[in-house]
Amino acid sequence: ILRRCATMRSRHSASLIPVLASALLCLAACDTRPTAQVQVGQHAHTFERGQSRLNYLLFLPEGYGQDPDERWPLLLFLHGIAQRGDSLDELELLKADGPPLVVEGQPDLPFIVLSPQCPPNSYWEPELDQVDALLDEMLSNYAVDPDRVYLTGLSMGGFGAWHYGLRDPGRFAALVPIAGGHQLGSDAVPADICDLQDTPTWAFHGVLDDVVPAWQSGVLVDALRACPADIRLTLYAEADHDDAWKRAYDDPALYEWLLAQRLGP
């Protein structure tokens, strides 16, 4: 291709207009930038960066790609501790809970849903660099609305959502941590908690949770309200650890609220 481009330029060197035309043809012919393959539904993928690898599920809703100008909201989901794994087959574990389960039954959910899988024997905090790079790739290669990127997580992923939100408070249009907190068993509040005061946040927890007590969400919500911040807390009186996220993710009001949130004016 390069030899052909050079030949085309030499043939028309005496005329400016043909040179410009051939240059444009060369640019088109030599453009080797990758384009994301459009495959609606939820599918398994692998993201590699250097020596690191991260498996993930990606859901593209029905209608994705039909309008080349349409940009879609993206929901980034961080799973709980029982769904960790390091093979594409183990990504099936993610479909047990949360948005990966929801989209299996609702292929028209109007979100791109990105669900990375935390490696075994790790937690979300040390994996956030890799998750961040994966999210950047999604923004570059898919039709994502950068003003409508949302972060949610349950249990271990709820802790991860709080940490990721605080790490980059201007990155997400909304935050939805479920059955999480900042530090398991501690009522300490991060000193930079007010960095989240401009990020709309809706936390969920079950009052009967005996794995991550509900006060773990409460102390963070109280601290944010003192900032003050736009924050909601839903406590399910009859819910235990698992019930909290089942109820939250099954509620259409959550998705309506998310779609109403966006970065910027």
PDB file of C-alpha atoms in Angstrom, residues 33-38 47 56 64 112 134-144:
ATOM      1  CA  ARG A  33      -6.969   1.672  13.098  1.00  0.00           C
ATOM      2  CA  PRO A  34      -8.945  -1.143  14.755  1.00  0.00           C
ATOM      3  CA  THR A  35     -12.717  -0.908  14.933  1.00  0.00           C
ATOM      4  CA  ALA A  36     -14.813  -2.651  17.589  1.00  0.00           C
ATOM      5  CA  GLN A  37     -16.851  -5.557  16.301  1.00  0.00           C
ATOM      6  CA  VAL A  38     -20.557  -5.006  16.884  1.00  0.00           C
ATOM      7  CA  PHE A  47      -8.374  -7.305  27.855  1.00  0.00           C
ATOM      8  CA  TYR A  56     -14.814  -9.295  31.221  1.00  0.00           C
ATOM      9  CA  TYR A  64     -26.661  -0.706  19.310  1.00  0.00           C
ATOM     10  CA  ILE A 112     -23.801  -0.806  27.578  1.00  0.00           C
ATOM     11  CA  LEU A 134     -10.296  -1.247  30.213  1.00  0.00           C
ATOM     12  CA  LEU A 135     -12.844   1.525  30.672  1.00  0.00           C
ATOM     13  CA  ASP A 136     -10.676   3.875  28.591  1.00  0.00           C
ATOM     14  CA  GLU A 137     -10.636   1.277  25.806  1.00  0.00           C
ATOM     15  CA  MET A 138     -14.424   1.040  25.890  1.00  0.00           C
ATOM     16  CA  LEU A 139     -14.716   4.828  25.589  1.00  0.00           C
ATOM     17  CA  SER A 140     -12.329   4.825  22.628  1.00  0.00           C
ATOM     18  CA  ASN A 141     -13.731   1.884  20.681  1.00  0.00           C
ATOM     19  CA  TYR A 142     -17.462   1.840  21.385  1.00  0.00           C
ATOM     20  CA  ALA A 143     -20.285   4.339  21.007  1.00  0.00           C
ATOM     21  CA  VAL A 144     -20.262   5.419  24.667  1.00  0.00           C
TER      22      VAL A 144
END
